[in-house]
Coordinates of C-alpha atoms in Angstrom, one line a residue:
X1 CA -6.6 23.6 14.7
X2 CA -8.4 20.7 16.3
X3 CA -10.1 17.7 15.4
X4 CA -13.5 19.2 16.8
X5 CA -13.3 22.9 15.0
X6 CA -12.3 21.1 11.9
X7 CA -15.4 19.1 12.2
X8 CA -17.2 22.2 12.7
X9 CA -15.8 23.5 9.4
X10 CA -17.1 20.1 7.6
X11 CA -20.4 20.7 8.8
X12 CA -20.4 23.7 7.5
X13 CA -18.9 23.1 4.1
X14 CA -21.0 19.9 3.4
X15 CA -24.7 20.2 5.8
X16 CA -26.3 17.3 3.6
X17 CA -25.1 13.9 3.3
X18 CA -23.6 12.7 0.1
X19 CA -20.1 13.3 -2.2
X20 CA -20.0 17.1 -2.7
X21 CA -17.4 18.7 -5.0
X22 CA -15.6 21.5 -3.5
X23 CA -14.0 24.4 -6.2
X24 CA -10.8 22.9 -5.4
X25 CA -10.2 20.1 -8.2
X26 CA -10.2 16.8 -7.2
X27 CA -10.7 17.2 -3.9
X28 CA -14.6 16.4 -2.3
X29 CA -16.0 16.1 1.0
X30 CA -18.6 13.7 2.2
X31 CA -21.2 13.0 4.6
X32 CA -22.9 10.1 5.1
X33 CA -25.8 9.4 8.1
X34 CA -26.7 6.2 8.2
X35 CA -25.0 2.7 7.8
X36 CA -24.2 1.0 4.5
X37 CA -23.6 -2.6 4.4
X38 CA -21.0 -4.3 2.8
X39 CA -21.1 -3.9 -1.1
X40 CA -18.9 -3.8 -4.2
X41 CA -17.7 -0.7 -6.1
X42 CA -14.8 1.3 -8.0
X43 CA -12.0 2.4 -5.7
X44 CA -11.1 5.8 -6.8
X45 CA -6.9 6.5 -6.9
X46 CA -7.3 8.5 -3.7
X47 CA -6.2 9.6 -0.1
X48 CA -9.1 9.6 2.1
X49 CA -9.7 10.7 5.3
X50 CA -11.9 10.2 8.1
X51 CA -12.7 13.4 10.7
X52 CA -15.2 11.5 12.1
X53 CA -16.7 7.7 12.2
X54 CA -14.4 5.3 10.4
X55 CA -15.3 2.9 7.2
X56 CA -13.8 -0.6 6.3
X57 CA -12.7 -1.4 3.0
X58 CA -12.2 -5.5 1.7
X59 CA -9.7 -5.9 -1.0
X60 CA -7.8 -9.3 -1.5
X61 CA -9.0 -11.2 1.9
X62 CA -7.6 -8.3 4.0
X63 CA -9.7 -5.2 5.7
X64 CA -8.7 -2.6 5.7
X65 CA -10.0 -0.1 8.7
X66 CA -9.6 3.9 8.9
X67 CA -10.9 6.5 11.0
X68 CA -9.6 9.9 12.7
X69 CA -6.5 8.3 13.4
X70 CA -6.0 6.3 9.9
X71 CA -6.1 7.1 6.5
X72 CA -6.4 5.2 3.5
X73 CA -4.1 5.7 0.2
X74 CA -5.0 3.9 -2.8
X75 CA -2.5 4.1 -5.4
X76 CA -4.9 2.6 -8.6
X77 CA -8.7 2.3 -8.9
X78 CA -9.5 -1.2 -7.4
X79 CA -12.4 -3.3 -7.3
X80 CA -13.2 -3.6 -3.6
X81 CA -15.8 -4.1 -1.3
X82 CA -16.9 -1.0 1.1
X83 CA -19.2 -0.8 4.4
X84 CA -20.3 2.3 6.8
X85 CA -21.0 0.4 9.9
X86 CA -22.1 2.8 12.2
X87 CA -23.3 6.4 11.6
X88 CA -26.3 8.9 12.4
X89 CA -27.6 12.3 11.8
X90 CA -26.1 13.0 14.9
X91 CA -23.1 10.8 14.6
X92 CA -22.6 11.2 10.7
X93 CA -19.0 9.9 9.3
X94 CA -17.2 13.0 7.9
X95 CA -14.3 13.2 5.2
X96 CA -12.4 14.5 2.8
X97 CA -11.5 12.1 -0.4
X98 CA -8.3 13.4 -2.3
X99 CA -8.0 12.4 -5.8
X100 CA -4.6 11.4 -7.2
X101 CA -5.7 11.8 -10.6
X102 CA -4.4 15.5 -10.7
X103 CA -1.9 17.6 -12.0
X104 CA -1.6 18.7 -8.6
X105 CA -0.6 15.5 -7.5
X106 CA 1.3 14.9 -11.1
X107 CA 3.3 18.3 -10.2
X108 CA 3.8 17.6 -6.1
X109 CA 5.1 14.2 -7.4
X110 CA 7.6 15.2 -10.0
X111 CA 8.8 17.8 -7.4
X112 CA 9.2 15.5 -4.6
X113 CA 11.0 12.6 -6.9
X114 CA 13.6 15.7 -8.2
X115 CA 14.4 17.1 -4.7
X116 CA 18.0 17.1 -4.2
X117 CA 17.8 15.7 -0.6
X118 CA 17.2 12.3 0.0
X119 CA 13.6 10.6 0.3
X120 CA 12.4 9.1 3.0
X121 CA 11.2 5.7 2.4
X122 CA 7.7 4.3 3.0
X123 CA 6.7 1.8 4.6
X124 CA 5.6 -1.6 2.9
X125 CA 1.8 -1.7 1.8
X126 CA -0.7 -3.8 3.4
X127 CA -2.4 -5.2 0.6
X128 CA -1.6 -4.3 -3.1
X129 CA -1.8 -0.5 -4.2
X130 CA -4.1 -0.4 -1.3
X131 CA -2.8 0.9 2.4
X132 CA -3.5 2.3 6.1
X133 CA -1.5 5.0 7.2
X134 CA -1.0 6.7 10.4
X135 CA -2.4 10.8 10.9
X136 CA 1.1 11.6 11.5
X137 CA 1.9 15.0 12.5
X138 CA 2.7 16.6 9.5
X139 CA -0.7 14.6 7.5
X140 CA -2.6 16.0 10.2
X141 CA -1.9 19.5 10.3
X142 CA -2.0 19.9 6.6
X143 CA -5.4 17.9 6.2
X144 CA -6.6 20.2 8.9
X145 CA -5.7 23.5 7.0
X146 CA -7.3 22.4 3.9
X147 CA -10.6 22.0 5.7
X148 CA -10.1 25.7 6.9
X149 CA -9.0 26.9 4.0
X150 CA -11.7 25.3 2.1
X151 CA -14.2 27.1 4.7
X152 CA -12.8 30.1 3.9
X153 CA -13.7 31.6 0.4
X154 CA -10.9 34.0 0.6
X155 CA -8.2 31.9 1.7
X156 CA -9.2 29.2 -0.5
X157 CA -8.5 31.3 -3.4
X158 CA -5.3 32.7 -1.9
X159 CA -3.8 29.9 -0.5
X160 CA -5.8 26.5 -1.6
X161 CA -3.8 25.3 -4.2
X162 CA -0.6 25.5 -1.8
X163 CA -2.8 23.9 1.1
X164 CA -3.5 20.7 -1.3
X165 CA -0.3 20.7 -2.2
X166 CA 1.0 20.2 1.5
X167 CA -1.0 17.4 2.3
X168 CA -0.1 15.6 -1.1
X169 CA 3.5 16.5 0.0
X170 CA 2.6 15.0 3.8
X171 CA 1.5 12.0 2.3
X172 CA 4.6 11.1 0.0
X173 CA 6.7 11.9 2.4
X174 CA 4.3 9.5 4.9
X175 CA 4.3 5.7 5.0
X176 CA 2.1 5.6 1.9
X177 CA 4.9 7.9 -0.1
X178 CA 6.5 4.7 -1.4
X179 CA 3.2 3.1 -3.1
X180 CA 2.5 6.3 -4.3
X181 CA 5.6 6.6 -6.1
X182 CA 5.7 3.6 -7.5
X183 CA 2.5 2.8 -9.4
X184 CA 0.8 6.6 -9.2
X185 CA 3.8 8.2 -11.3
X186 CA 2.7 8.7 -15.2
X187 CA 5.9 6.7 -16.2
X188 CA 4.9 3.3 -14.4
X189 CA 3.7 1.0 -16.7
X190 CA 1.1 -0.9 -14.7
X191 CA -0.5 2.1 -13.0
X192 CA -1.4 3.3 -16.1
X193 CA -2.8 0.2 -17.4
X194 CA -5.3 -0.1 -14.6
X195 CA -6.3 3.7 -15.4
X196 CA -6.2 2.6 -19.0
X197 CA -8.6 -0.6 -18.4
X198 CA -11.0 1.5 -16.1
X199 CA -11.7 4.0 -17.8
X200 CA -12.8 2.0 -21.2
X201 CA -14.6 -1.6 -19.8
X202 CA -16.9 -1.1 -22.4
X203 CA -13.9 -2.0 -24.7
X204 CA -12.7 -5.8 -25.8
X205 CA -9.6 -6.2 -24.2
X206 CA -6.9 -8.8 -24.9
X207 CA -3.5 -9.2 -22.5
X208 CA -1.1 -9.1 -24.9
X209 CA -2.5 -5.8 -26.1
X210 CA -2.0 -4.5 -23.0
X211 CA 1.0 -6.1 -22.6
X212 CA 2.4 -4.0 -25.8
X213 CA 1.2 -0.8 -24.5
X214 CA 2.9 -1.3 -21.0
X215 CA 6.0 -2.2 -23.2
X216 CA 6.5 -5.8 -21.5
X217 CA 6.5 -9.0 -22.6
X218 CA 3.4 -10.6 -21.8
X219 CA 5.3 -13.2 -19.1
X220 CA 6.7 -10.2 -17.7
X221 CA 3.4 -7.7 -17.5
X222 CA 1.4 -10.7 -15.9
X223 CA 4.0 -11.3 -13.1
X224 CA 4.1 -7.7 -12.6
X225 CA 0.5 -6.8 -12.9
X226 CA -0.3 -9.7 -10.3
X227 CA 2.3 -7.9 -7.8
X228 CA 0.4 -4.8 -8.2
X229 CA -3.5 -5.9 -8.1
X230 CA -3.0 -9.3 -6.3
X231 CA -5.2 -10.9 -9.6
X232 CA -3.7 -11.6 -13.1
X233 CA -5.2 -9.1 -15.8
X234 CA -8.0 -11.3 -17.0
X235 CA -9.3 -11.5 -12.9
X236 CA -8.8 -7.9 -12.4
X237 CA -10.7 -6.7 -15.2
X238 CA -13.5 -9.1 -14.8
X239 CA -13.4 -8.1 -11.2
X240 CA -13.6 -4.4 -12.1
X241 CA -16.4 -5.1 -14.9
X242 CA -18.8 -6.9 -12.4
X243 CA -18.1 -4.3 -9.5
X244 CA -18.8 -1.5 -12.2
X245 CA -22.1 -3.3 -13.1
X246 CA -23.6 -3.5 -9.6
X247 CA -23.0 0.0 -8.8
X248 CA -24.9 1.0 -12.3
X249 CA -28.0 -1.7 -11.1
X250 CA -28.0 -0.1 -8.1
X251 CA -28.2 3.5 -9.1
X252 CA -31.2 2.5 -11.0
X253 CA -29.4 1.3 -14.7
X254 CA -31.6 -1.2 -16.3
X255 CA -29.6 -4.9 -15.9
X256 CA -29.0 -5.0 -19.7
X257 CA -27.5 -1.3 -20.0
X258 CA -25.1 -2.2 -17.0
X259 CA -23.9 -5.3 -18.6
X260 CA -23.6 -3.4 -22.0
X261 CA -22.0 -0.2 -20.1
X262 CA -18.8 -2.3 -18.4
X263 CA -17.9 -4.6 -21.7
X264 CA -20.7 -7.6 -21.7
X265 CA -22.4 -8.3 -24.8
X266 CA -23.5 -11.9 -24.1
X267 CA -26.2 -11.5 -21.7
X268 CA -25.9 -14.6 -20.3
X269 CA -22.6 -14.8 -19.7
X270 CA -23.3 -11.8 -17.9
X271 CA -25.5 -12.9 -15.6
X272 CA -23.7 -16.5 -15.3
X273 CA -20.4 -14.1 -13.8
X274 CA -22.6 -12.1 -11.7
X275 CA -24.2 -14.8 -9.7
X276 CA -21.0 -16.5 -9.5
X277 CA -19.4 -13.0 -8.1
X278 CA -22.2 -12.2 -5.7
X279 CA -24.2 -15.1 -5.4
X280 CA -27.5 -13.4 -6.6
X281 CA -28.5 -13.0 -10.3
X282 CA -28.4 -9.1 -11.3
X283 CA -32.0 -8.7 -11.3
X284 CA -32.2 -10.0 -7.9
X285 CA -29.3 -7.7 -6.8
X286 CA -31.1 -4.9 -8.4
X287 CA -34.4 -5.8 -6.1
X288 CA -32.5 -6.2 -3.3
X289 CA -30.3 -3.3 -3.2
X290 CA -32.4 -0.9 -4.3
X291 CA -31.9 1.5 -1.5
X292 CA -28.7 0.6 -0.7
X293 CA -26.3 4.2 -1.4
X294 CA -22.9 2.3 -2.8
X295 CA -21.3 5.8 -2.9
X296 CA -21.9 6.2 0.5
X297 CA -19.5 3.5 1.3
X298 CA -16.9 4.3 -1.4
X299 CA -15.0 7.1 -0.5

């Protein structure tokens, strides 16, 4: 199948621009039709990839670039910065975001790391937990027949699961497999931190706790945390807080909700870190950016 009937088959699946869900778990296609400038949000733990248009990604000083040719693999959810440069209703940028947060992925993993042949070895990432990688061969064929598959209400029943499966398998065994491997697999320590700390910012948080439940020494889990999220747990969590709360502003959450919503319970504070983070107090973010579609740019 080609680049152009598989586009075809996106139009088809997803007519309207946004994040749709497909009956597939964790995997979603978007559309999106119009540019979105540069702006902070929650990295999902994803592949995503680009049929048509391409999208940049910021994350540690580098950007990161994909696009029919180029896919992006995230291993953990980061705090980044996203942008749509360029796209139209007649030019929209079409994808397909992948979550890694699955027991597919959980199952294809586990599989792959007990195969009695050898592995082939990834490259090196390009920024931490956060990588570019080539539409090989193999990634693109298998992307491809998920998008027909998904078209297809028979065949996505029949054969969708084992369709999903092949592209997670395409990418492991692709320069992102070695990433992957190390920080998305349920046993690595840090990984599962950063899932942890995402998914309850509303919660105090201390490092050594997290430390103890990573089963490190607190020396050790900050050395190794910092290797993983190029920020030391205290930056990365405040990074991930104050990303959180501009998305909620944006989508219309009242400046005080937000800050309670990602952990802040000094309202000052709050808005002292958020000016310092985006160099605009939240209510004048919130004024600002009140059309601006942050999901747009995330996937």
């Amino acid at each position: 199948m080609n680049m152009d009937t598989t586009v075809a088959l996106l139009d088809r699946i997803a007519p309207n621009p946004g994040l749709h869900d497909t009956p597939l778990a964790g995997v979603q296609v978007f559309r999106v039709v119009e540019p979105v400038r540069r702006a902070p949000g929650l990295y999902p733990t994803s592949v995503c990839a680009l049929f048509q248009g391409s999208k940049r990604v910021y994350y540690d000083g580098a950007v990161h670039r994909y696009d029919p040719h180029r896919y992006l693999c995230n291993a953990m959810p980061l705090p980044v910065e996203a942008e749509v440069s360029e796209a139209s209703p007649e030019e929209p940028v079409i994808g397909l975001l992948v979550s890694l947060d699955t027991p597919a992925m959980a199952e294809t993993l586990v599989a792959y790391e007990t195969s009695p042949v050898g592995i082939r070895s990834g490259a090196e990432p390009s920024g931490p937990g956060l990588m570019v990688a080539p539409w090989d061969p193999e990634f693109r064929v298998a992307a491809c027949r998920l998008v027909e598959a998904l078209a297809d209400p028979v065949a996505r029943h029949v054969v969708g699961s084992a369709r999903l499966r092949d592209l997670l398998f395409a990418v492991l065994r692709g320069p992102g497999g070695a990433i992957l491997r190390e920080r998305v697999g349920k046993g690595n320590g840090i990984g599962r931190i950063v899932r942890h700390v995402r998914d309850h910012l509303a919660e105090p948080m201390a490092v050594d706790d997290l430390a103890r439940q990573a089963g490190m020494s607190r020396a050790v889990f900050h050395r190794r945390f910092k290797e993983a999220t190029a920020q030391s747990p205290l930056q990365f969590i405040k990074a991930l807080r104050l990303n959180g709360a501009a998305m909620l502003i944006t989508q219309g959450l009242s400046v005080g909700a937000a800050a309670t919503r990602v952990g802040y319970a000094n309202a000052s504070q709050f808005s002292r870190e958020f000016r310092r983070a985006f160099g605009r107090a939240p209510s004048e973010w919130r004024a600002s950016n009140a059309e601006l579609d942050i999901q747009a740019a995330m996937p």
